[in-house]
GROMACS .gro file of C-alpha atoms in nm:
model
  278
    1MET     CA    1   0.843   0.218  -1.147
    2GLU     CA    2   0.569   0.231  -1.425
    3ARG     CA    3   0.479   0.489  -1.650
    4ILE     CA    4   0.035   0.545  -1.702
    5THR     CA    5  -0.113   0.802  -1.917
    6ALA     CA    6  -0.347   1.105  -1.747
    7HIS     CA    7  -0.663   1.281  -1.923
    8ASP     CA    8  -0.418   1.504  -2.074
    9GLY     CA    9  -0.209   1.265  -2.227
   10ALA     CA   10   0.075   1.318  -2.011
   11SER     CA   11   0.301   1.072  -1.792
   12ILE     CA   12   0.193   0.953  -1.418
   13VAL     CA   13   0.510   0.785  -1.260
   14LEU     CA   14   0.439   0.492  -1.063
   15HIS     CA   15   0.578   0.413  -0.714
   16SER     CA   16   0.418   0.078  -0.560
   17THR     CA   17   0.558  -0.145  -0.295
   18GLY     CA   18   0.375  -0.413  -0.086
   19ALA     CA   19   0.126  -0.642  -0.088
   20GLY     CA   20  -0.262  -0.741  -0.077
   21PRO     CA   21  -0.500  -0.445  -0.113
   22GLY     CA   22  -0.354  -0.101  -0.281
   23ILE     CA   23  -0.405   0.246  -0.090
   24VAL     CA   24  -0.292   0.525  -0.283
   25VAL     CA   25  -0.155   0.829  -0.109
   26VAL     CA   26  -0.155   1.233  -0.274
   27HIS     CA   27   0.121   1.408  -0.083
   28GLY     CA   28   0.086   1.733   0.060
   29GLY     CA   29   0.202   2.087  -0.143
   30GLY     CA   30   0.620   2.138  -0.027
   31ILE     CA   31   0.755   1.833  -0.060
   32THR     CA   32   0.754   1.527  -0.238
   33ILE     CA   33   0.694   1.126  -0.218
   34ASP     CA   34   1.036   1.117  -0.113
   35VAL     CA   35   0.896   1.222   0.233
   36TYR     CA   36   0.666   0.908   0.286
   37ARG     CA   37   0.846   0.641   0.146
   38ARG     CA   38   0.874   0.475   0.522
   39LEU     CA   39   0.464   0.550   0.520
   40ALA     CA   40   0.448   0.307   0.267
   41GLN     CA   41   0.750   0.039   0.390
   42ARG     CA   42   0.528   0.049   0.716
   43LEU     CA   43   0.200  -0.020   0.560
   44ALA     CA   44   0.405  -0.299   0.303
   45ASP     CA   45   0.296  -0.582   0.484
   46ARG     CA   46  -0.002  -0.516   0.407
   47PHE     CA   47  -0.135  -0.285   0.207
   48THR     CA   48   0.030  -0.276  -0.253
   49VAL     CA   49   0.077   0.113  -0.151
   50HIS     CA   50   0.033   0.334  -0.455
   51LEU     CA   51   0.270   0.705  -0.430
   52TYR     CA   52   0.358   0.948  -0.708
   53ASN     CA   53   0.474   1.273  -0.780
   54ARG     CA   54   0.224   1.582  -0.846
   55ARG     CA   55   0.274   1.819  -1.143
   56GLY     CA   56   0.567   2.011  -1.123
   57ARG     CA   57   0.749   1.828  -0.917
   58ALA     CA   58   1.073   1.639  -1.061
   59ASP     CA   59   0.982   1.331  -1.260
   60ALA     CA   60   0.585   1.474  -1.293
   61ALA     CA   61   0.468   1.640  -1.591
   62PRO     CA   62   0.435   1.967  -1.521
   63ARG     CA   63   0.125   2.213  -1.394
   64ALA     CA   64  -0.195   2.398  -1.547
   65GLN     CA   65  -0.129   2.764  -1.578
   66PRO     CA   66  -0.356   2.942  -1.413
   67TYR     CA   67  -0.326   2.636  -1.134
   68THR     CA   68  -0.677   2.494  -0.977
   69PHE     CA   69  -0.678   2.133  -0.838
   70ASP     CA   70  -0.877   1.980  -1.140
   71GLN     CA   71  -0.598   1.887  -1.294
   72ASP     CA   72  -0.505   1.718  -0.935
   73ILE     CA   73  -0.815   1.523  -0.913
   74ASP     CA   74  -0.774   1.418  -1.281
   75ASP     CA   75  -0.466   1.335  -1.153
   76LEU     CA   76  -0.600   1.044  -0.907
   77ALA     CA   77  -0.858   0.977  -1.119
   78ALA     CA   78  -0.600   0.781  -1.382
   79VAL     CA   79  -0.424   0.652  -1.076
   80LEU     CA   80  -0.713   0.505  -0.875
   81LYS     CA   81  -0.863   0.357  -1.197
   82HIS     CA   82  -0.533   0.271  -1.332
   83THR     CA   83  -0.455   0.055  -0.995
   84GLY     CA   84  -0.875  -0.029  -0.980
   85THR     CA   85  -0.717   0.115  -0.631
   86ARG     CA   86  -1.002   0.250  -0.389
   87ASN     CA   87  -0.893   0.358  -0.071
   88VAL     CA   88  -0.631   0.728  -0.085
   89ILE     CA   89  -0.476   0.883   0.162
   90GLY     CA   90  -0.437   1.263   0.218
   91GLN     CA   91  -0.235   1.507   0.380
   92SER     CA   92  -0.308   1.868   0.346
   93SER     CA   93  -0.359   1.975   0.043
   94GLY     CA   94  -0.331   1.609  -0.122
   95GLY     CA   95  -0.587   1.545   0.118
   96PHE     CA   96  -0.822   1.934  -0.012
   97ILE     CA   97  -0.740   1.735  -0.375
   98ALA     CA   98  -0.857   1.394  -0.222
   99LEU     CA   99  -1.118   1.525  -0.047
  100GLN     CA  100  -1.278   1.727  -0.329
  101ALA     CA  101  -1.171   1.366  -0.549
  102ALA     CA  102  -1.487   1.175  -0.318
  103VAL     CA  103  -1.743   1.358  -0.474
  104ARG     CA  104  -1.736   1.257  -0.813
  105LEU     CA  105  -1.451   0.879  -0.808
  106PRO     CA  106  -1.520   0.587  -0.680
  107ILE     CA  107  -1.352   0.661  -0.312
  108ASP     CA  108  -1.469   0.386  -0.074
  109ARG     CA  109  -1.195   0.421   0.179
  110LEU     CA  110  -1.007   0.802   0.218
  111ALA     CA  111  -0.754   0.884   0.555
  112LEU     CA  112  -0.665   1.253   0.565
  113TYR     CA  113  -0.420   1.401   0.789
  114ASP     CA  114  -0.411   1.719   0.916
  115ILE     CA  115  -0.627   1.847   0.566
  116ALA     CA  116  -0.606   2.213   0.500
  117ILE     CA  117  -0.955   2.342   0.478
  118ASP     CA  118  -1.070   2.626   0.550
  119ILE     CA  119  -1.433   2.593   0.706
  120ASP     CA  120  -1.642   2.945   0.865
  121GLY     CA  121  -1.214   3.109   0.804
  122GLY     CA  122  -1.138   2.884   1.070
  123PHE     CA  123  -0.806   2.778   0.819
  124PRO     CA  124  -0.561   3.080   0.861
  125THR     CA  125  -0.489   3.278   0.542
  126ALA     CA  126  -0.428   3.660   0.654
  127TRP     CA  127  -0.074   3.594   0.547
  128LEU     CA  128  -0.087   3.470   0.239
  129ASP     CA  129  -0.097   3.722  -0.004
  130GLU     CA  130   0.195   3.900   0.187
  131ALA     CA  131   0.371   3.576   0.168
  132ARG     CA  132   0.261   3.600  -0.263
  133GLN     CA  133   0.385   3.852  -0.306
  134ALA     CA  134   0.756   3.793  -0.113
  135ALA     CA  135   0.796   3.500  -0.342
  136ARG     CA  136   0.725   3.735  -0.670
  137ASP     CA  137   1.004   3.982  -0.545
  138GLY     CA  138   1.181   3.660  -0.565
  139ASP     CA  139   1.234   3.725  -0.167
  140ILE     CA  140   1.186   3.273  -0.069
  141ALA     CA  141   1.324   3.325   0.207
  142ARG     CA  142   1.105   3.620   0.341
  143ALA     CA  143   0.821   3.432   0.212
  144MET     CA  144   0.859   3.047   0.414
  145ALA     CA  145   0.908   3.267   0.701
  146ILE     CA  146   0.579   3.430   0.655
  147THR     CA  147   0.445   3.141   0.598
  148ASP     CA  148   0.610   2.961   0.846
  149ALA     CA  149   0.417   3.194   1.080
  150GLY     CA  150   0.159   3.185   0.948
  151ILE     CA  151   0.071   2.818   0.953
  152ASN     CA  152   0.221   2.734   1.281
  153THR     CA  153   0.022   2.913   1.463
  154HIS     CA  154   0.120   2.721   1.766
  155ASN     CA  155   0.549   2.749   1.780
  156PRO     CA  156   0.698   3.011   1.998
  157ALA     CA  157   0.964   3.031   1.703
  158THR     CA  158   0.714   3.199   1.592
  159ARG     CA  159   0.629   3.472   1.748
  160LEU     CA  160   0.988   3.606   1.721
  161PRO     CA  161   1.096   3.920   1.482
  162LEU     CA  162   1.070   3.853   1.144
  163ARG     CA  163   1.443   3.925   1.032
  164VAL     CA  164   1.569   3.613   1.280
  165ARG     CA  165   1.253   3.366   1.120
  166VAL     CA  166   1.404   3.470   0.762
  167ALA     CA  167   1.736   3.427   0.920
  168LEU     CA  168   1.704   3.072   1.067
  169VAL     CA  169   1.480   3.027   0.667
  170ARG     CA  170   1.822   3.110   0.579
  171ALA     CA  171   1.993   2.799   0.768
  172PHE     CA  172   1.750   2.549   0.650
  173LEU     CA  173   1.723   2.613   0.338
  174ARG     CA  174   2.016   2.416   0.327
  175THR     CA  175   1.977   2.115   0.423
  176PRO     CA  176   1.789   1.918   0.084
  177ILE     CA  177   1.444   1.933   0.295
  178GLY     CA  178   1.492   2.244   0.253
  179ARG     CA  179   1.572   2.375  -0.041
  180THR     CA  180   1.291   2.163  -0.219
  181MET     CA  181   1.018   2.316   0.005
  182ALA     CA  182   1.214   2.690  -0.152
  183ASP     CA  183   1.157   2.504  -0.518
  184LEU     CA  184   0.860   2.421  -0.432
  185LEU     CA  185   0.705   2.744  -0.202
  186PRO     CA  186   0.546   2.853  -0.564
  187MET     CA  187   0.324   2.682  -0.585
  188THR     CA  188   0.257   2.545  -0.200
  189LEU     CA  189   0.147   2.931  -0.212
  190ASP     CA  190  -0.127   2.899  -0.563
  191GLU     CA  191  -0.292   2.567  -0.353
  192THR     CA  192  -0.361   2.780  -0.027
  193ASN     CA  193  -0.530   3.026  -0.313
  194GLN     CA  194  -0.726   2.758  -0.408
  195ILE     CA  195  -0.790   2.660  -0.057
  196ARG     CA  196  -0.907   2.992   0.028
  197LEU     CA  197  -1.138   3.065  -0.254
  198ARG     CA  198  -1.312   2.711  -0.170
  199GLY     CA  199  -1.351   2.823   0.155
  200GLY     CA  200  -1.738   2.828   0.284
  201PRO     CA  201  -1.996   2.597   0.517
  202ALA     CA  202  -1.872   2.293   0.641
  203GLU     CA  203  -2.227   2.103   0.430
  204ALA     CA  204  -2.090   2.151   0.113
  205TRP     CA  205  -1.921   1.842   0.178
  206SER     CA  206  -2.239   1.649   0.249
  207GLY     CA  207  -2.182   1.456  -0.079
  208VAL     CA  208  -1.873   1.335   0.030
  209SER     CA  209  -2.037   0.938   0.016
  210ALA     CA  210  -1.682   0.746   0.173
  211ASP     CA  211  -1.572   0.666   0.465
  212VAL     CA  212  -1.373   0.932   0.559
  213LEU     CA  213  -1.107   0.896   0.866
  214LEU     CA  214  -1.076   1.252   1.024
  215ALA     CA  215  -0.699   1.276   1.162
  216TYR     CA  216  -0.492   1.517   1.323
  217GLY     CA  217  -0.114   1.568   1.482
  218ALA     CA  218  -0.232   1.633   1.851
  219ALA     CA  219   0.060   1.822   1.927
  220GLY     CA  220   0.032   2.098   1.565
  221PRO     CA  221  -0.243   2.387   1.487
  222PRO     CA  222  -0.516   2.370   1.752
  223TYR     CA  223  -0.784   2.480   1.397
  224TYR     CA  224  -0.693   2.132   1.278
  225ALA     CA  225  -0.981   2.006   1.583
  226ASP     CA  226  -1.223   2.283   1.511
  227LEU     CA  227  -1.183   2.175   1.163
  228ASN     CA  228  -1.234   1.841   1.086
  229GLY     CA  229  -1.520   1.869   1.347
  230LYS     CA  230  -1.696   2.095   1.189
  231LEU     CA  231  -1.594   1.799   0.798
  232ALA     CA  232  -1.643   1.478   1.037
  233ARG     CA  233  -2.065   1.614   1.087
  234ALA     CA  234  -2.100   1.715   0.776
  235LEU     CA  235  -1.982   1.391   0.625
  236PRO     CA  236  -2.274   1.134   0.666
  237ARG     CA  237  -1.940   0.879   0.780
  238ALA     CA  238  -1.656   1.039   0.890
  239ARG     CA  239  -1.493   0.987   1.240
  240VAL     CA  240  -1.266   1.208   1.432
  241LEU     CA  241  -0.871   1.084   1.473
  242PRO     CA  242  -0.658   1.260   1.726
  243ILE     CA  243  -0.268   1.150   1.714
  244PRO     CA  244  -0.115   1.219   2.051
  245ARG     CA  245   0.271   1.389   2.012
  246SER     CA  246   0.256   1.500   1.673
  247GLY     CA  247   0.321   1.709   1.515
  248HIS     CA  248   0.192   1.790   1.050
  249ASP     CA  249   0.458   1.626   0.977
  250GLY     CA  250   0.344   1.233   1.135
  251LEU     CA  251   0.210   1.112   0.875
  252ASN     CA  252   0.586   1.101   0.761
  253ARG     CA  253   0.692   0.977   1.023
  254ALA     CA  254   0.473   0.738   1.055
  255PRO     CA  255   0.459   0.622   1.371
  256SER     CA  256   0.311   0.285   1.498
  257ARG     CA  257  -0.033   0.566   1.668
  258ILE     CA  258  -0.015   0.677   1.303
  259ILE     CA  259  -0.024   0.318   1.183
  260GLU     CA  260  -0.146   0.149   1.255
  261PRO     CA  261  -0.560   0.293   1.317
  262ILE     CA  262  -0.531   0.400   0.930
  263ALA     CA  263  -0.458   0.044   0.903
  264ALA     CA  264  -0.715  -0.072   1.110
  265PHE     CA  265  -0.947   0.200   0.885
  266PHE     CA  266  -0.869   0.016   0.604
  267GLY     CA  267  -0.915  -0.278   0.722
  268ALA     CA  268  -0.633  -0.473   0.813
  269PRO     CA  269  -0.640  -0.687   1.157
  270VAL     CA  270  -0.348  -0.549   1.466
  271SER     CA  271  -0.176  -0.776   1.571
  272PRO     CA  272  -0.166  -0.785   1.915
  273GLU     CA  273   0.204  -0.724   1.925
  274ARG     CA  274   0.133  -0.426   1.700
  275ALA     CA  275  -0.136  -0.283   1.959
  276ASN     CA  276   0.148  -0.285   2.211
  277GLN     CA  277   0.289  -0.031   2.017
  278LEU     CA  278   0.075   0.261   2.016
   0.00000   0.00000   0.00000
């Protein structure tokens, strides 16, 4: 662990592991770097993996208000400069931050998993205002139930009556990950609102010159397939990779069917032993 200095003078706590070419991970909303430990371990024999918590987490500085993604992009710039790394992995809203950063920062290779991006209204946000109001009212369980149903459109449980979903969320809040997601939910909703505000045509991202791998969980929300397809057609150097039997948390779980294509994308050869695990 080491501390580096952000553009505004705040400290960024950097956790690095492994050996080889560097990769910086930009985590998604509602979580911390803790859920990416397995990802880092699975890549550490071929890469140096750099993890850092985005603003508002326990070992990170507070977020600027009103919130925009600019501070996140500045922090990523500081991490890339310090590590000398030009390889980035981003998930969900972290993927959207990384994509924005690729417009202005020296990023050579960018792997995005379930990137949260609104192209032509394809990312669901109709639920957002109701969820933000519930959070402002202090009813985090209700806000989380509304958010879950709004995003996980493929899950039959999201069609249960709201009172049932709220009861299920209250049970989830007794778990460590549930408490973390609840604590971070207002920030997650702020991020989703920023994604909504930046919605538009895929061609808006045509200035990204990095090689881009657009991966998504084929067992997750179905809208990611359409969003990634549109984005890939607009980017000059991009390809889409559906990951079978994986949901939105696939990158956290880090099975070989995700790790090996990502490692190959960043230049690592796949051994016959690993190929047999895919």
